[in-house]
Short mmCIF file of C-alpha atoms and ligand atoms in Angstrom, two decimals:
data_model
loop_
_atom_site.label_atom_id
_atom_site.label_comp_id
_atom_site.label_asym_id
_atom_site.label_seq_id
_atom_site.Cartn_x
_atom_site.Cartn_y
_atom_site.Cartn_z
CA MET A 1 20.46 40.62 12.23
CA SER A 2 22.97 38.12 10.83
CA LEU A 3 22.17 36.09 7.74
CA ASN A 4 21.91 32.95 9.86
CA THR A 5 19.43 34.58 12.24
CA GLN A 6 17.38 35.92 9.32
CA ARG A 7 17.26 32.43 7.84
CA ALA A 8 16.29 30.86 11.17
CA THR A 9 13.55 33.50 11.67
CA HIS A 10 12.18 32.71 8.22
CA ILE A 11 12.14 28.97 9.00
CA ALA A 12 10.39 29.64 12.32
CA GLN A 13 7.74 31.74 10.51
CA VAL A 14 7.16 29.05 7.90
CA LEU A 15 6.83 26.39 10.58
CA THR A 16 4.32 28.36 12.62
CA GLU A 17 2.29 29.10 9.48
CA ALA A 18 2.13 25.35 8.83
CA LEU A 19 0.91 24.66 12.40
CA PRO A 20 -2.89 24.89 11.74
CA TYR A 21 -2.57 22.50 8.81
CA ILE A 22 -0.45 20.08 10.80
CA GLN A 23 -3.03 20.18 13.60
CA ARG A 24 -5.88 19.66 11.12
CA PHE A 25 -4.30 16.67 9.37
CA SER A 26 -2.39 15.05 12.22
CA GLY A 27 -3.56 11.45 12.74
CA LYS A 28 -5.40 11.50 9.38
CA THR A 29 -4.67 9.21 6.43
CA LEU A 30 -3.76 10.57 3.03
CA VAL A 31 -3.62 8.39 -0.05
CA ILE A 32 -1.17 9.71 -2.61
CA LYS A 33 -1.09 8.35 -6.15
CA TYR A 34 2.38 8.85 -7.55
CA GLY A 35 2.07 8.62 -11.33
CA GLY A 36 4.76 7.20 -13.58
CA ASN A 37 4.84 10.48 -15.50
CA ALA A 38 5.66 12.39 -12.30
CA MET A 39 8.66 10.13 -11.56
CA VAL A 40 11.00 11.19 -14.28
CA ASP A 41 13.28 13.80 -12.71
CA GLU A 42 15.74 13.07 -9.85
CA ASN A 43 15.14 16.39 -8.06
CA LEU A 44 11.38 15.87 -8.20
CA LYS A 45 11.67 12.32 -6.92
CA ASN A 46 13.76 13.54 -3.98
CA SER A 47 11.38 16.39 -3.17
CA PHE A 48 8.44 13.95 -3.25
CA ALA A 49 10.22 11.56 -0.87
CA ARG A 50 11.10 14.40 1.54
CA ASP A 51 7.48 15.59 1.54
CA VAL A 52 6.27 12.11 2.42
CA VAL A 53 8.83 11.71 5.22
CA LEU A 54 7.99 15.16 6.60
CA MET A 55 4.27 14.34 6.65
CA LYS A 56 4.90 11.16 8.58
CA ALA A 57 7.18 13.04 11.00
CA VAL A 58 4.33 15.46 11.87
CA GLY A 59 1.84 12.66 12.54
CA ILE A 60 0.07 12.39 9.17
CA ASN A 61 -0.26 8.88 7.68
CA PRO A 62 0.70 8.88 4.00
CA VAL A 63 -0.15 5.77 1.98
CA ILE A 64 1.52 5.73 -1.45
CA VAL A 65 0.04 3.99 -4.48
CA HIS A 66 2.30 4.24 -7.49
CA GLY A 67 1.95 3.88 -11.23
CA GLY A 68 4.72 3.27 -13.71
CA GLY A 69 3.06 3.32 -17.14
CA PRO A 70 6.06 4.92 -18.92
CA GLN A 71 8.47 2.54 -17.15
CA ILE A 72 6.39 -0.48 -18.32
CA GLY A 73 6.36 1.05 -21.81
CA ASP A 74 10.19 1.32 -21.81
CA LEU A 75 10.72 -2.36 -20.97
CA LEU A 76 8.05 -3.49 -23.44
CA GLU A 77 9.83 -1.49 -26.13
CA ARG A 78 13.17 -3.04 -25.20
CA VAL A 79 11.73 -6.53 -25.67
CA GLY A 80 10.07 -5.42 -28.92
CA LYS A 81 6.46 -5.48 -27.74
CA GLN A 82 3.84 -2.92 -28.70
CA SER A 83 1.19 -1.68 -26.26
CA GLU A 84 -2.31 -0.55 -27.04
CA PHE A 85 -4.41 1.60 -24.70
CA ILE A 86 -8.21 1.56 -24.70
CA ASN A 87 -10.01 4.12 -22.49
CA GLY A 88 -6.70 4.77 -20.68
CA MET A 89 -6.12 1.03 -19.94
CA ARG A 90 -3.20 -1.00 -21.32
CA VAL A 91 -4.32 -4.13 -23.17
CA THR A 92 -2.39 -6.78 -21.20
CA ASP A 93 -1.66 -10.26 -22.59
CA ARG A 94 0.15 -12.85 -20.46
CA GLU A 95 3.64 -11.78 -21.55
CA THR A 96 2.81 -8.12 -20.90
CA MET A 97 1.43 -9.11 -17.47
CA ASP A 98 4.79 -10.69 -16.57
CA ILE A 99 6.55 -7.46 -17.53
CA VAL A 100 4.01 -5.32 -15.65
CA GLU A 101 4.57 -7.40 -12.52
CA MET A 102 8.37 -7.15 -12.86
CA VAL A 103 8.37 -3.41 -13.45
CA LEU A 104 5.68 -2.33 -10.96
CA GLY A 105 6.21 -4.90 -8.20
CA GLY A 106 10.00 -4.90 -8.61
CA GLN A 107 11.84 -1.98 -10.16
CA VAL A 108 9.42 0.90 -9.53
CA ASN A 109 8.14 -0.22 -6.12
CA LYS A 110 11.60 -0.82 -4.70
CA SER A 111 13.02 2.41 -6.08
CA ILE A 112 10.28 4.43 -4.31
CA VAL A 113 10.80 2.48 -1.07
CA ASN A 114 14.53 3.11 -1.33
CA LEU A 115 14.04 6.81 -2.03
CA ILE A 116 11.80 7.32 1.02
CA ASN A 117 14.15 5.31 3.23
CA ASN A 118 17.14 7.35 2.01
CA HIS A 119 15.36 10.45 3.31
CA GLY A 120 14.93 8.91 6.75
CA GLY A 121 11.47 7.37 6.34
CA ARG A 122 10.54 3.73 6.92
CA ALA A 123 8.76 2.54 3.81
CA VAL A 124 7.55 -0.97 3.04
CA GLY A 125 6.67 -2.03 -0.50
CA LEU A 126 3.68 -4.23 -1.32
CA THR A 127 1.71 -5.41 -4.29
CA GLY A 128 -1.98 -6.20 -3.97
CA LYS A 129 -0.97 -9.83 -3.43
CA ASP A 130 0.78 -9.13 -0.13
CA GLY A 131 -1.49 -9.77 2.82
CA SER A 132 -4.29 -10.38 0.25
CA LEU A 133 -4.57 -6.60 0.03
CA ILE A 134 -6.29 -6.34 -3.37
CA TYR A 135 -8.64 -8.89 -4.90
CA ALA A 136 -9.31 -8.17 -8.54
CA GLU A 137 -11.66 -9.29 -11.26
CA LYS A 138 -11.43 -8.97 -14.99
CA LEU A 139 -12.33 -5.58 -16.41
CA ASN A 140 -14.03 -5.39 -19.77
CA VAL A 141 -14.74 -2.08 -21.45
CA SER A 142 -17.29 -1.19 -24.10
CA ARG A 143 -16.36 0.78 -27.19
CA HIS A 144 -19.17 2.81 -28.75
CA SER A 145 -19.31 3.34 -32.48
CA ASP A 146 -18.21 6.74 -33.82
CA ASP A 147 -21.41 6.70 -35.85
CA PRO A 148 -24.19 8.14 -33.59
CA ALA A 149 -26.76 6.15 -35.61
CA ILE A 150 -25.23 2.90 -34.27
CA LYS A 151 -26.47 2.53 -30.72
CA THR A 152 -24.88 -0.84 -29.90
CA SER A 153 -21.43 -1.04 -28.33
CA GLU A 154 -18.73 -3.64 -28.67
CA VAL A 155 -17.31 -5.31 -25.52
CA ILE A 156 -13.51 -5.38 -25.65
CA ASP A 157 -11.38 -7.99 -23.92
CA LEU A 158 -8.37 -6.23 -22.35
CA GLY A 159 -6.70 -9.49 -21.25
CA HIS A 160 -5.23 -9.40 -17.74
CA VAL A 161 -6.62 -5.96 -16.90
CA GLY A 162 -8.50 -5.93 -13.64
CA LYS A 163 -10.69 -3.79 -11.49
CA VAL A 164 -10.64 -3.89 -7.70
CA SER A 165 -13.26 -6.24 -6.33
CA SER A 166 -12.26 -5.99 -2.68
CA VAL A 167 -9.60 -4.48 -0.45
CA ASP A 168 -8.44 -5.91 2.86
CA THR A 169 -6.51 -3.14 4.58
CA SER A 170 -5.24 -5.26 7.51
CA VAL A 171 -1.66 -5.13 6.26
CA ILE A 172 -1.85 -1.35 5.67
CA ASP A 173 -3.36 -0.78 9.14
CA MET A 174 -0.59 -2.83 10.70
CA LEU A 175 2.13 -0.89 8.86
CA ILE A 176 0.61 2.51 9.68
CA HIS A 177 0.33 1.62 13.36
CA SER A 178 3.96 0.53 13.42
CA ASP A 179 4.96 3.85 11.84
CA PHE A 180 5.83 2.47 8.41
CA ILE A 181 4.86 4.11 5.14
CA PRO A 182 3.08 1.62 2.83
CA VAL A 183 4.08 1.84 -0.86
CA ILE A 184 1.64 -0.12 -3.02
CA ALA A 185 2.02 -1.39 -6.61
CA PRO A 186 -1.31 -1.69 -8.48
CA ILE A 187 -1.37 -5.44 -9.05
CA GLY A 188 -4.32 -7.49 -7.87
CA VAL A 189 -4.96 -11.18 -7.56
CA GLY A 190 -8.10 -12.92 -8.79
CA LYS A 191 -10.02 -15.63 -6.94
CA ASP A 192 -8.54 -17.88 -9.67
CA GLY A 193 -5.00 -16.96 -8.50
CA GLU A 194 -4.32 -14.95 -11.69
CA SER A 195 -2.46 -11.63 -11.56
CA TYR A 196 -4.27 -8.54 -12.78
CA ASN A 197 -2.86 -5.27 -14.04
CA ILE A 198 -4.96 -2.48 -12.51
CA ASN A 199 -4.76 1.17 -13.38
CA ALA A 200 -3.01 2.80 -10.41
CA ASP A 201 -5.59 5.60 -10.11
CA LEU A 202 -8.34 3.01 -9.58
CA VAL A 203 -6.32 1.30 -6.85
CA ALA A 204 -5.55 4.60 -5.11
CA GLY A 205 -9.22 5.61 -5.21
CA LYS A 206 -10.45 2.30 -3.78
CA ILE A 207 -7.83 2.25 -1.03
CA ALA A 208 -8.72 5.84 -0.11
CA GLU A 209 -12.39 4.82 0.07
CA VAL A 210 -11.81 1.76 2.24
CA LEU A 211 -9.44 3.67 4.56
CA GLN A 212 -11.92 6.61 4.59
CA ALA A 213 -8.93 8.83 3.91
CA GLU A 214 -9.00 12.56 4.52
CA LYS A 215 -7.59 13.25 1.07
CA LEU A 216 -6.88 11.43 -2.15
CA ILE A 217 -4.04 13.21 -3.96
CA LEU A 218 -3.36 12.22 -7.57
CA LEU A 219 0.00 13.48 -8.82
CA THR A 220 0.26 13.69 -12.58
CA ASN A 221 2.01 15.50 -15.44
CA THR A 222 -0.46 18.33 -16.02
CA ALA A 223 -1.35 21.33 -13.87
CA GLY A 224 -4.59 19.50 -13.01
CA LEU A 225 -7.76 19.05 -15.00
CA LEU A 226 -7.71 21.40 -17.98
CA ASP A 227 -10.63 22.81 -19.98
CA ALA A 228 -10.89 22.84 -23.79
CA ASP A 229 -8.65 25.97 -23.90
CA GLY A 230 -6.00 24.35 -21.69
CA LYS A 231 -6.98 26.47 -18.65
CA LEU A 232 -6.80 24.91 -15.19
CA LEU A 233 -10.17 24.02 -13.65
CA THR A 234 -9.71 24.51 -9.92
CA GLY A 235 -12.93 23.23 -8.36
CA LEU A 236 -15.44 20.83 -9.90
CA ASN A 237 -18.38 18.66 -8.96
CA ALA A 238 -19.63 15.43 -10.55
CA LYS A 239 -22.10 17.11 -12.93
CA GLN A 240 -19.43 19.42 -14.37
CA VAL A 241 -17.02 16.52 -14.80
CA ASN A 242 -19.62 14.39 -16.62
CA ASP A 243 -20.37 17.28 -18.99
CA LEU A 244 -16.64 17.62 -19.80
CA ILE A 245 -16.39 13.86 -20.50
CA ASP A 246 -19.41 14.06 -22.86
CA GLU A 247 -17.78 17.02 -24.64
CA GLY A 248 -14.56 15.00 -25.14
CA VAL A 249 -12.47 17.45 -23.07
CA ILE A 250 -11.46 14.64 -20.70
CA TYR A 251 -9.93 11.60 -22.42
CA GLY A 252 -7.19 8.95 -22.15
CA GLY A 253 -5.33 8.65 -18.85
CA MET A 254 -7.43 11.43 -17.30
CA LEU A 255 -10.60 9.29 -17.56
CA PRO A 256 -9.71 6.74 -14.85
CA LYS A 257 -8.16 9.53 -12.76
CA ILE A 258 -11.25 11.70 -12.67
CA GLY A 259 -13.54 8.67 -12.36
CA CYS A 260 -11.77 7.40 -9.25
CA ALA A 261 -11.62 10.90 -7.75
CA LEU A 262 -15.41 11.23 -8.11
CA ASP A 263 -16.08 7.74 -6.76
CA ALA A 264 -13.79 8.40 -3.78
CA VAL A 265 -15.46 11.65 -2.70
CA GLN A 266 -18.89 10.11 -3.16
CA ALA A 267 -17.82 7.21 -0.93
CA GLY A 268 -16.71 9.41 1.97
CA VAL A 269 -13.18 10.62 1.18
CA THR A 270 -13.30 14.29 2.17
CA THR A 271 -11.59 15.73 -0.92
CA ALA A 272 -9.73 14.52 -4.00
CA HIS A 273 -7.05 16.57 -5.74
CA ILE A 274 -5.40 16.22 -9.13
CA ILE A 275 -2.10 18.07 -8.85
CA ASP A 276 1.02 18.74 -10.87
CA GLY A 277 3.77 16.26 -9.98
CA ARG A 278 6.22 18.27 -12.11
CA VAL A 279 6.24 21.00 -9.44
CA GLN A 280 8.68 20.60 -6.54
CA HIS A 281 6.95 19.86 -3.20
CA ALA A 282 3.56 19.67 -4.93
CA VAL A 283 2.10 17.57 -2.10
CA LEU A 284 3.16 20.00 0.63
CA LEU A 285 1.90 22.97 -1.38
CA GLU A 286 -1.49 21.27 -1.56
CA MET A 287 -1.55 20.40 2.14
CA PHE A 288 -0.10 23.47 3.74
CA THR A 289 -1.68 26.34 1.80
CA ASP A 290 -5.29 27.57 1.98
CA GLU A 291 -5.68 27.93 -1.75
CA GLY A 292 -4.12 24.52 -2.52
CA VAL A 293 -2.89 23.67 -6.01
CA GLY A 294 -4.38 21.86 -9.00
CA THR A 295 -7.98 20.65 -9.30
CA LEU A 296 -10.13 19.98 -6.25
CA ILE A 297 -13.03 17.54 -6.55
CA ARG A 298 -15.83 17.44 -4.02
CA GLY A 299 -18.80 15.11 -3.74
CA GLY A 300 -22.41 15.96 -4.73
CA GLY A 301 -23.94 17.43 -7.85
CA ARG A 302 -24.21 14.23 -9.93
N1 ADP B 401 -8.98 17.55 -19.56
C1 ADP B 401 -7.73 17.11 -19.36
N2 ADP B 401 -6.90 17.82 -18.55
C2 ADP B 401 -5.62 17.40 -18.33
N3 ADP B 401 -5.08 16.28 -18.89
C3 ADP B 401 -5.85 15.53 -19.69
C4 ADP B 401 -7.23 15.91 -19.95
N4 ADP B 401 -7.78 14.96 -20.77
C5 ADP B 401 -6.81 14.08 -21.01
N5 ADP B 401 -5.65 14.38 -20.39
C6 ADP B 401 -4.41 13.59 -20.48
O1 ADP B 401 -4.26 12.81 -19.31
C7 ADP B 401 -2.87 12.70 -19.02
C8 ADP B 401 -2.65 12.27 -17.57
O2 ADP B 401 -2.92 10.89 -17.44
P1 ADP B 401 -1.74 9.78 -17.48
O3 ADP B 401 -0.90 9.99 -18.69
O4 ADP B 401 -2.37 8.45 -17.29
O5 ADP B 401 -0.86 10.23 -16.23
P2 ADP B 401 -0.30 9.48 -14.93
O6 ADP B 401 0.85 8.64 -15.40
O7 ADP B 401 0.10 10.60 -14.05
O8 ADP B 401 -1.44 8.65 -14.36
C9 ADP B 401 -2.35 14.08 -19.36
O9 ADP B 401 -0.97 14.10 -19.61
C10 ADP B 401 -3.15 14.44 -20.61
O10 ADP B 401 -2.48 13.98 -21.76
C1 X2W B 402 -4.49 -1.34 -16.82
C2 X2W B 402 -3.39 -0.33 -16.89
O1 X2W B 402 -3.38 0.51 -17.77
N1 X2W B 402 -2.46 -0.37 -15.93
C3 X2W B 402 -1.35 0.52 -15.87
C4 X2W B 402 -0.66 0.35 -14.53
C5 X2W B 402 0.37 1.41 -14.24
C6 X2W B 402 -0.24 2.80 -14.12
O2 X2W B 402 -1.41 3.01 -13.88
O3 X2W B 402 0.71 3.76 -14.30
P1 X2W B 402 0.51 5.36 -14.40
O4 X2W B 402 -0.21 5.80 -13.20
O5 X2W B 402 1.91 5.84 -14.46
O6 X2W B 402 -0.27 5.63 -15.68
C7 X2W B 402 -0.36 0.27 -17.03
O7 X2W B 402 -0.19 -0.87 -17.46
O8 X2W B 402 0.28 1.25 -17.47
#
């Protein structure tokens, strides 16, 4: 057998092995959160874009929600502004909000759209303002005292940080039905017309819920959810997650991620996955293998 025939045989085998997964997910919607930390390497960005285009080509409907925390951090640094994070959320004053909108709605959103289109897909970029997709309201968080004797907690004003109050998916439905791939920046608009900076995981989770997606896939810069010894936790339910939060094993940027994954599966999304965006073709590995990759979160057990 020539080398070319061997290669073609291998491709044919791979394709037929993927067939049951393609049949299972064809026509289904998948919400993929593409984290800013997973967008750093050119090869990885290209492999992500190819995965998305391939999915669409086999009849799956990917909806991309992206972050861009490190990219916002870079521009803030260039203009000499410091950022503070509380419970994984960036404290956002008006000037920071302008930069967030420029970086997420402009630079990051358009670069992902461009990348997908360069691989033969048809992507359309949106923020939550387009088509009134995401209405937001102000998010306030409470900080508990480190002293267990002090039971009261302090409410902290995070500025223009929002949470999703409602999602109108009309514009997403229209794009999906016309064979476009929606690429969404996590900016919401308040009833007062103000812009809100929303953690991208929260937006991805809510959109997955409202679309009743088959999967919510959160790409990040760790192998998945890790235990106190740094070992990957492959399958978890709500009770186990809450115990890990109480033990302080889950903190920072993983808090909104795991929170939205739990909320999504409890609201009807079949499964949520936290996977390693530093691995080439991470999304396809999750979709087209029985064992999957990263951490799988299912509903129940709270
Ligand atoms: N138990 C945990 N397992 C894995 N990562 C964790 C855990 N707890 C906190 N983290 C932190 O969460 C980070 C991922 O969140 P974040 O930085 O917001 O990523 P992204 O930009 O992908 O949303 C990890 O890099 C890690 O520092
Ligand atoms: C309120 C809040 O923290 N918003 C985030 C929005 C971007 C984001 O979520 O980016 P990653 O997914 O790359 O972390 C921020 O300002 O960084």
